[in-house]
mmCIF file of C-alpha atoms in Angstrom:
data_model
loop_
_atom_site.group_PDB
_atom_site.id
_atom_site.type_symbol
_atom_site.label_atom_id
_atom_site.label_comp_id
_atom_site.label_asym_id
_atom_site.label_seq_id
_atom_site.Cartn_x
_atom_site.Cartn_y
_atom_site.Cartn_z
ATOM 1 C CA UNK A 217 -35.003 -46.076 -23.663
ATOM 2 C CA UNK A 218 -33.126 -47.127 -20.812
ATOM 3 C CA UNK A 219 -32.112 -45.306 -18.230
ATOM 4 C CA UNK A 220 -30.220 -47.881 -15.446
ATOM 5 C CA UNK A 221 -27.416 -48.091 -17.004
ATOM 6 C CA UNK A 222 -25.645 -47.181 -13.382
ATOM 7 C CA UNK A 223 -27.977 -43.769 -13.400
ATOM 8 C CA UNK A 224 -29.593 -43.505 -10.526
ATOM 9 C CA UNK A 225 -33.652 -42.969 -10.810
ATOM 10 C CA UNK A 226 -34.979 -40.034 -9.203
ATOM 11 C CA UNK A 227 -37.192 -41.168 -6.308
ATOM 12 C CA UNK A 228 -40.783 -40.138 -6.713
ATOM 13 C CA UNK A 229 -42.837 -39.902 -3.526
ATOM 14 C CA UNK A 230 -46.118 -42.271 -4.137
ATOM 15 C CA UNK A 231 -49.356 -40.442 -3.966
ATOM 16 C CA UNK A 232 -51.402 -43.208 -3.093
ATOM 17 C CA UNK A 233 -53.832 -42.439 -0.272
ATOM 18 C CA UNK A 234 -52.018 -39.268 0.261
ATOM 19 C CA UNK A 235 -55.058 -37.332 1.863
ATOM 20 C CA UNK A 236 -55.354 -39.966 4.681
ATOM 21 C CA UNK A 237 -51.607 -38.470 5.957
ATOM 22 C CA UNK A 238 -53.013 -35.734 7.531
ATOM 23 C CA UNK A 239 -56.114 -34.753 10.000
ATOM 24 C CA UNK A 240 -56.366 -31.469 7.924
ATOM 25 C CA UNK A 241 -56.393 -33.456 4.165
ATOM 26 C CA UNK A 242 -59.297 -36.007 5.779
ATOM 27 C CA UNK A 243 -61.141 -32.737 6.139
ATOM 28 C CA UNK A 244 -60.758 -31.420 2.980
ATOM 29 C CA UNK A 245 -61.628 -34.653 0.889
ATOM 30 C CA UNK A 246 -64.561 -34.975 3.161
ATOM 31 C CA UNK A 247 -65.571 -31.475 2.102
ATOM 32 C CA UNK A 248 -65.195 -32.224 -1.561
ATOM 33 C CA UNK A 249 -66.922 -35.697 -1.543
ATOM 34 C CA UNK A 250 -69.901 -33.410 -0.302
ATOM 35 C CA UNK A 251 -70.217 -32.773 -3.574
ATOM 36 C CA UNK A 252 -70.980 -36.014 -5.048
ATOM 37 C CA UNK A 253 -74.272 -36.432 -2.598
ATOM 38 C CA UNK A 254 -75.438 -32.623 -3.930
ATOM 39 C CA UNK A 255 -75.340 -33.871 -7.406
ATOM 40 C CA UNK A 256 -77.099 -37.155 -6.182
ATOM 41 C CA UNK A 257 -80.048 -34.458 -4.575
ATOM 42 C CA UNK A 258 -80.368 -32.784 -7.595
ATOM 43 C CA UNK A 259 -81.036 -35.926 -10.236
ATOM 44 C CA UNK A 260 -83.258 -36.986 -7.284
ATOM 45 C CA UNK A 261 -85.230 -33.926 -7.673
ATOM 46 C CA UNK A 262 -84.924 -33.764 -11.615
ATOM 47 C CA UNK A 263 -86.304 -37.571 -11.788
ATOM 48 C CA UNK A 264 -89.242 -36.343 -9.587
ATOM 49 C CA UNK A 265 -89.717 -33.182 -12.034
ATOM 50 C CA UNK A 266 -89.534 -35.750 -14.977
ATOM 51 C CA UNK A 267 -91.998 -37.803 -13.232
ATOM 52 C CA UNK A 268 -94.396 -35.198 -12.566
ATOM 53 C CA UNK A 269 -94.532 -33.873 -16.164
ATOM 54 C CA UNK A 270 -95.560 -37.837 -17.147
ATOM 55 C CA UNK A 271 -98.902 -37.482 -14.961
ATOM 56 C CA UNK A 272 -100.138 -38.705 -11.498
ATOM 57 C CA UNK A 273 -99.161 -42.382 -12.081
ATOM 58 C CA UNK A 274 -95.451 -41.620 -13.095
ATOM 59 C CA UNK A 275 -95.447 -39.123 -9.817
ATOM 60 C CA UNK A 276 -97.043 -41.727 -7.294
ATOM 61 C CA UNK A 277 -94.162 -44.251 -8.634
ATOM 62 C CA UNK A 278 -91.429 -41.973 -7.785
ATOM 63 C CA UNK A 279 -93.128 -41.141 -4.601
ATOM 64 C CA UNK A 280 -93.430 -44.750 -3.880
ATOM 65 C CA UNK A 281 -89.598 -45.652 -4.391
ATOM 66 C CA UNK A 282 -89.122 -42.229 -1.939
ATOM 67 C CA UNK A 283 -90.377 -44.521 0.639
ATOM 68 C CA UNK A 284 -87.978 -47.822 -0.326
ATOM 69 C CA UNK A 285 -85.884 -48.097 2.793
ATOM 70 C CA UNK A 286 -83.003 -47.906 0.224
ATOM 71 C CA UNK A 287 -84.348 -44.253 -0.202
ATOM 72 C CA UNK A 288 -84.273 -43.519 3.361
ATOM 73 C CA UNK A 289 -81.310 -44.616 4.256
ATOM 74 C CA UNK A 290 -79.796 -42.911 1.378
ATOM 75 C CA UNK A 291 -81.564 -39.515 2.007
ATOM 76 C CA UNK A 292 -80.032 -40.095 5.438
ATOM 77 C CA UNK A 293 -76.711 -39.862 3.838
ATOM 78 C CA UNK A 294 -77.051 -37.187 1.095
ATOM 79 C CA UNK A 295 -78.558 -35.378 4.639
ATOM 80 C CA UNK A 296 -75.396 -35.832 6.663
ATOM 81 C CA UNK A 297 -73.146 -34.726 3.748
ATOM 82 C CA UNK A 298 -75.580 -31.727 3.241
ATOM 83 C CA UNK A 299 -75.213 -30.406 6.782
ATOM 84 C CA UNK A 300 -71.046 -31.136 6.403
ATOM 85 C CA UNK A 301 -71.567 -29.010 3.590
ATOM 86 C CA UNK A 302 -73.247 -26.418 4.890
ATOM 87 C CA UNK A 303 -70.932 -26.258 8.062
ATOM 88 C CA UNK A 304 -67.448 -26.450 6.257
ATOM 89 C CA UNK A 305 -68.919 -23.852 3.143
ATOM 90 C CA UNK A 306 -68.934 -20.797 5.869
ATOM 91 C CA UNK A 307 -65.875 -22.164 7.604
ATOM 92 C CA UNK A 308 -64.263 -21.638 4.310
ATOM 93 C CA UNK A 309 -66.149 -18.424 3.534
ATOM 94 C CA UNK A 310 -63.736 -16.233 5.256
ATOM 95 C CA UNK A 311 -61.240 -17.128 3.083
ATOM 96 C CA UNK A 312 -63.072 -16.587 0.093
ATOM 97 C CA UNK A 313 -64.683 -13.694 0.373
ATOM 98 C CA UNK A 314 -63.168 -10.015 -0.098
ATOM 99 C CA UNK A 315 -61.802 -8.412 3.142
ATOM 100 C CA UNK A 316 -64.520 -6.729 4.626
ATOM 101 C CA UNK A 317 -64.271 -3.803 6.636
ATOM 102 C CA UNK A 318 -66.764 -2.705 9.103
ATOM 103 C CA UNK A 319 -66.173 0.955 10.993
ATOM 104 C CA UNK A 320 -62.273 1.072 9.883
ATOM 105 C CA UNK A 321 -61.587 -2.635 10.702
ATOM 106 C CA UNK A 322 -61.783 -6.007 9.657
ATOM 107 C CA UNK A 323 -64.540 -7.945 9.753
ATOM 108 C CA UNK A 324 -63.418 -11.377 11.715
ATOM 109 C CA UNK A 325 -63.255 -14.715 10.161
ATOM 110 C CA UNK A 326 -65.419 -16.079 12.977
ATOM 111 C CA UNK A 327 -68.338 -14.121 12.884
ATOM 112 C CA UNK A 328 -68.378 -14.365 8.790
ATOM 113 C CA UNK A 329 -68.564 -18.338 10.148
ATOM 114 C CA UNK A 330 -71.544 -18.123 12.686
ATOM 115 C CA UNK A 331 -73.218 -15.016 10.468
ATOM 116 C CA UNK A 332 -73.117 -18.356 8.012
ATOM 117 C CA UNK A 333 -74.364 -20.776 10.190
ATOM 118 C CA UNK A 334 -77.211 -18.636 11.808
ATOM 119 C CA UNK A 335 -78.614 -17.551 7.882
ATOM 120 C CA UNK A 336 -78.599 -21.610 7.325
ATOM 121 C CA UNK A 337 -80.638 -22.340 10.765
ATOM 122 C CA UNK A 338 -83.098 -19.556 10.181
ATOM 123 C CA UNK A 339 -83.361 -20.970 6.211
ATOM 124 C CA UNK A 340 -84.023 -24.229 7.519
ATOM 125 C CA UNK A 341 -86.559 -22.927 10.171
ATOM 126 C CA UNK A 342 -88.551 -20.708 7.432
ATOM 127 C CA UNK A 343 -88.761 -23.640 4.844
ATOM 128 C CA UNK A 344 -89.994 -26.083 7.813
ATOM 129 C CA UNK A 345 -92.374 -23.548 8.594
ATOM 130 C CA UNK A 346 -93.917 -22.902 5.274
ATOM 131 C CA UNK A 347 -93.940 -26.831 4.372
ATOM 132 C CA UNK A 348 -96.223 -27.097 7.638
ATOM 133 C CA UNK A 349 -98.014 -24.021 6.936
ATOM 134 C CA UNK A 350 -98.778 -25.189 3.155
ATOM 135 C CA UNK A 351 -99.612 -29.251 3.845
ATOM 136 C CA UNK A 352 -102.280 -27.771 5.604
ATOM 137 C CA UNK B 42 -55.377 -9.849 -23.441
ATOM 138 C CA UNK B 43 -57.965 -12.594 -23.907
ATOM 139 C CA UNK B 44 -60.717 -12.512 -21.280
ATOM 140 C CA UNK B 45 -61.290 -15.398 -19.199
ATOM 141 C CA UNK B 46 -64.468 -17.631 -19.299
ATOM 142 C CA UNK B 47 -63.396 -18.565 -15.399
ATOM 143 C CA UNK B 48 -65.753 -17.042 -13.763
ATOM 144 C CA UNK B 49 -68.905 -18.427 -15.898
ATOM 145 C CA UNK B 50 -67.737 -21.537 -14.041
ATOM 146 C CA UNK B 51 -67.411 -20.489 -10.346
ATOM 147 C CA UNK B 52 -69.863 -18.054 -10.423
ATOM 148 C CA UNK B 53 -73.100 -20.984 -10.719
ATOM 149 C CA UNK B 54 -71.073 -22.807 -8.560
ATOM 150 C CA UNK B 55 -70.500 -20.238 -6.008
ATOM 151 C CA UNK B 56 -74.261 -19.430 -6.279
ATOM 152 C CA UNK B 57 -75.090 -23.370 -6.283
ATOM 153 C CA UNK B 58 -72.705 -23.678 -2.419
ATOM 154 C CA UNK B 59 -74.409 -20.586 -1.106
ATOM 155 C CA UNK B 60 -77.811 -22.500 -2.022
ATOM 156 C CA UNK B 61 -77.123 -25.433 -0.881
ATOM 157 C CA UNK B 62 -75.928 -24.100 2.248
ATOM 158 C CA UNK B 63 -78.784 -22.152 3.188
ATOM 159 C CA UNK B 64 -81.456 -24.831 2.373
ATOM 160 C CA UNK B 65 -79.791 -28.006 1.354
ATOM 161 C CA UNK B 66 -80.326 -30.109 4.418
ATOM 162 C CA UNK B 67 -83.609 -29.145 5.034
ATOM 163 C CA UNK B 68 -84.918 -29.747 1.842
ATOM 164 C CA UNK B 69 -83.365 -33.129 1.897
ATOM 165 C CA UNK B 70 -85.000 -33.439 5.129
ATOM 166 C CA UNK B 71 -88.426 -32.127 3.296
ATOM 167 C CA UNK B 72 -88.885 -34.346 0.443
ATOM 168 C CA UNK B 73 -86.603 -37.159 1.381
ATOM 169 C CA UNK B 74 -86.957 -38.123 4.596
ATOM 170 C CA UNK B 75 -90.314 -36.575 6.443
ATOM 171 C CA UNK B 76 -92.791 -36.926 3.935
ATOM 172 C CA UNK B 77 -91.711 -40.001 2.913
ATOM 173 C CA UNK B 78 -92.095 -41.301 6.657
ATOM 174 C CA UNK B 79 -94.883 -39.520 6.986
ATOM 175 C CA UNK B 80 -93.388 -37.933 9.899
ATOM 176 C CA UNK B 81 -93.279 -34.740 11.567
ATOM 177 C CA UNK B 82 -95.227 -33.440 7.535
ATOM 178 C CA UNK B 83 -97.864 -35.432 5.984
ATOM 179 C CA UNK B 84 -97.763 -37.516 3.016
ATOM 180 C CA UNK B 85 -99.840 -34.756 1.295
ATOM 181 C CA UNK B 86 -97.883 -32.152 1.563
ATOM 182 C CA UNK B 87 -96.362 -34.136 -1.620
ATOM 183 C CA UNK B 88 -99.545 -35.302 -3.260
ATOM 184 C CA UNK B 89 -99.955 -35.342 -7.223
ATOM 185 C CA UNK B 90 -102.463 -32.342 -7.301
ATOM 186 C CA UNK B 91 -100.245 -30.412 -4.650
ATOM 187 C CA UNK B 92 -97.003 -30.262 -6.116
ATOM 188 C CA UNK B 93 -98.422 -29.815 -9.767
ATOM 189 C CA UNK B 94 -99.596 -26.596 -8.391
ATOM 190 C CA UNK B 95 -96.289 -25.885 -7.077
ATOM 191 C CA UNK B 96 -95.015 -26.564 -10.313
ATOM 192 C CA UNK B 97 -97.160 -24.324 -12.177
ATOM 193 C CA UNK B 98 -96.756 -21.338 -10.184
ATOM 194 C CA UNK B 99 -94.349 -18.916 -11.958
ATOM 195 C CA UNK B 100 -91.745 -18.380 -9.249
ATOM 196 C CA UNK B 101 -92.072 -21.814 -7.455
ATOM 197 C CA UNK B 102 -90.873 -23.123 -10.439
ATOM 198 C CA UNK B 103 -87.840 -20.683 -11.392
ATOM 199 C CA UNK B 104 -87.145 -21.654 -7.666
ATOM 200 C CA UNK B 105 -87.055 -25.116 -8.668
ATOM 201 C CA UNK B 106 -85.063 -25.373 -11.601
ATOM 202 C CA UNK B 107 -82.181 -23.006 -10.087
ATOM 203 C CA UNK B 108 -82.112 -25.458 -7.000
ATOM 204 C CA UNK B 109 -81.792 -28.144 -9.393
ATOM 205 C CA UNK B 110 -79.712 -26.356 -11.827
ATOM 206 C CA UNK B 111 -77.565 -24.977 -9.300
ATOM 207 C CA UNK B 112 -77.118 -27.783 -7.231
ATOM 208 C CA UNK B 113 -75.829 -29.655 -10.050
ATOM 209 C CA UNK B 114 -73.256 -26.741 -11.613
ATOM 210 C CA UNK B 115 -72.065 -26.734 -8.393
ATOM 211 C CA UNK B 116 -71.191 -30.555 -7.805
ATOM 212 C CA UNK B 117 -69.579 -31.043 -11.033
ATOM 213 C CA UNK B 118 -67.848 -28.256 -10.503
ATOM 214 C CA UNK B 119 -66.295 -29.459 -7.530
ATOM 215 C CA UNK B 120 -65.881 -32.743 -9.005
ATOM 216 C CA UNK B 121 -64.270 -31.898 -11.629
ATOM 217 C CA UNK B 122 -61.566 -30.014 -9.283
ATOM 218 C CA UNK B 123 -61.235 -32.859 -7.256
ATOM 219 C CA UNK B 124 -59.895 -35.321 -9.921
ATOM 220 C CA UNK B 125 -56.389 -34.811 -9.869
ATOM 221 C CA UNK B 126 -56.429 -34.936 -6.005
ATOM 222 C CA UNK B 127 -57.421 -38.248 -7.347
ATOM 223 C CA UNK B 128 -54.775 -38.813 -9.643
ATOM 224 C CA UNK B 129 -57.434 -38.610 -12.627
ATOM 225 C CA UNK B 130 -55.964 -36.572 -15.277
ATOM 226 C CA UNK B 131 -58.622 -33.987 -15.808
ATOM 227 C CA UNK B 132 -58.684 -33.374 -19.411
ATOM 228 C CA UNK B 133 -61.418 -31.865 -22.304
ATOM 229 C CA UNK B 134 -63.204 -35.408 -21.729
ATOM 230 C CA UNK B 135 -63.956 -34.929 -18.199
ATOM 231 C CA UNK B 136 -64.966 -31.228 -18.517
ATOM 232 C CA UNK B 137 -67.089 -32.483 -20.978
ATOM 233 C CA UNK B 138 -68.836 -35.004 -19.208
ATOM 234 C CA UNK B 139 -68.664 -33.003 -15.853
ATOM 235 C CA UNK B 140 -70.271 -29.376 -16.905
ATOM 236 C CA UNK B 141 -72.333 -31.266 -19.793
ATOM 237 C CA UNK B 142 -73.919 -33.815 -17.141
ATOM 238 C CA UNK B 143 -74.806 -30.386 -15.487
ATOM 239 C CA UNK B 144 -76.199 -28.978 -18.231
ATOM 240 C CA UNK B 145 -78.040 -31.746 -19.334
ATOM 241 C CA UNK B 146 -79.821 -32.121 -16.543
ATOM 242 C CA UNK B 147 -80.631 -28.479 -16.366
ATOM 243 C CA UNK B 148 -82.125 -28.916 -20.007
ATOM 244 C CA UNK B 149 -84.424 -31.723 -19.191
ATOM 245 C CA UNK B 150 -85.823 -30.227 -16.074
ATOM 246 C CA UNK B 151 -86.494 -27.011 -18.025
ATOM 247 C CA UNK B 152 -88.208 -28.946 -20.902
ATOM 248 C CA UNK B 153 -90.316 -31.046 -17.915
ATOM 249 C CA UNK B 154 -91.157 -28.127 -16.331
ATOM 250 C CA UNK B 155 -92.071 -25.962 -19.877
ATOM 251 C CA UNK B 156 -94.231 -29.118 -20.666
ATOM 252 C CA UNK B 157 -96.068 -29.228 -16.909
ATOM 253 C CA UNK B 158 -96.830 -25.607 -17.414
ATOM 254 C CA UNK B 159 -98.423 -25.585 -21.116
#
């Protein structure tokens, strides 16, 4: 069917690229792509459980390709978007929780944010600790 | 009024976030990045006999599949959310492949683990 016959077309607004319009849509795809390197973690990790299950051989070949410099600089990556992650999941917490309401008033976005933050850095700390305490 | 299966979705990913939150990085850091390098943890803190112990200890491994499970409900989750701010229509296929993916890989490292531990 066709439509030109001296009707105008409506104009639809291309949505090409539209996220790089704005600081604020840059931050949110950024968030979201964090995504695709927690998926990447976790078939890391199930490969390695695979691996394990096959004997020491199958293990010492997956720890051997955890050493590729491909590996690295990947776990460098799937790192960075981890700790994005992490930052912009309580920055967003606030919003996604319930109100809460502490002594008759509301508990502020901000320290729902750092509360966040400081669980993470004291996570991180314990786990370091117990992977030192248990190489040992 | 029909109830809705919504929240079987966000739930494991809401759980999966929160987890990957608190000890993502550092557990990329762990096994990715300073044992490989051999730096600041020794190479043996990964060693065959090591984490086959790990493995076969009863909560290490629940801890271990829900970090894996989790981790990977809550990526295709957000995935899957993210294709039409792609432009992808996000029909039954790509639920499909999306959640199954997930649960695929939650099924194999299960069955790995069941088989390490008998």
């Amino acid at each position: 069917m066709n439509l030109d016959g001296g009707v105008p077309r409506p104009f639809v607004r291309p949505m090409r690229g539209w996220w790089r319009r704005d600081p604020f849509f840059v931050r949110y795809m950024l968030r979201e792509l964090t995504a695709v390197a927690v998926l990447a973690y976790a078939v890391v990790l199930a490969v390695g459980v695979v691996r394990l299950s096959q004997g020491e051989v199958a293990w010492n070949g997956w720890l051997a390709a955890l050493r590729a410099p491909w590996s690295i600089v990947l776990h460098v990556l799937i790192l960075a978007a981890m700790a994005v992650h992490a930052w912009s999941w309580f920055q967003i917490m606030p919003k996604t929780l319930p109100m809460i309401f502490v002594g008759g008033r509301r508990l502020a976005g901000a320290t729902i944010t750092r509360a966040g933050w400081l669980a993470t850095a004291l996570t991180s700390i314990a786990l370091f600790a117990l992977a030192r305490w248990w190489q040992s | 009024m029909k109830r809705s299966n919504a929240p079987l979705f966000w739930l494991p990913f809401g759980a999966g976030g929160m987890l990957a939150a608190l000890t993502g990085t550092m557990l990329v850091f762990i096994t990715g990045i300073a044992v490989p390098l051999g730096w600041t943890l020794r190479a043996e803190l990964m060693s065959y006999p090591h984490v086959l112990a790990l493995a076969q200890h009863g909560w290490a491994r629940g801890l271990l599949l829900a970090v894996i499970a989790l981790f990977a409900w809550h990526a295709v989750h957000r995935i899957f959310h993210s294709l039409h701010d792609l432009g992808i229509h996000s029909g039954a296929t790509a639920k499909l492949v999306c959640y199954g993916g997930a649960f695929a890989l939650t099924v194999i490292t299960a069955a790995s683990l069941w088989s390490i531990a008998h």
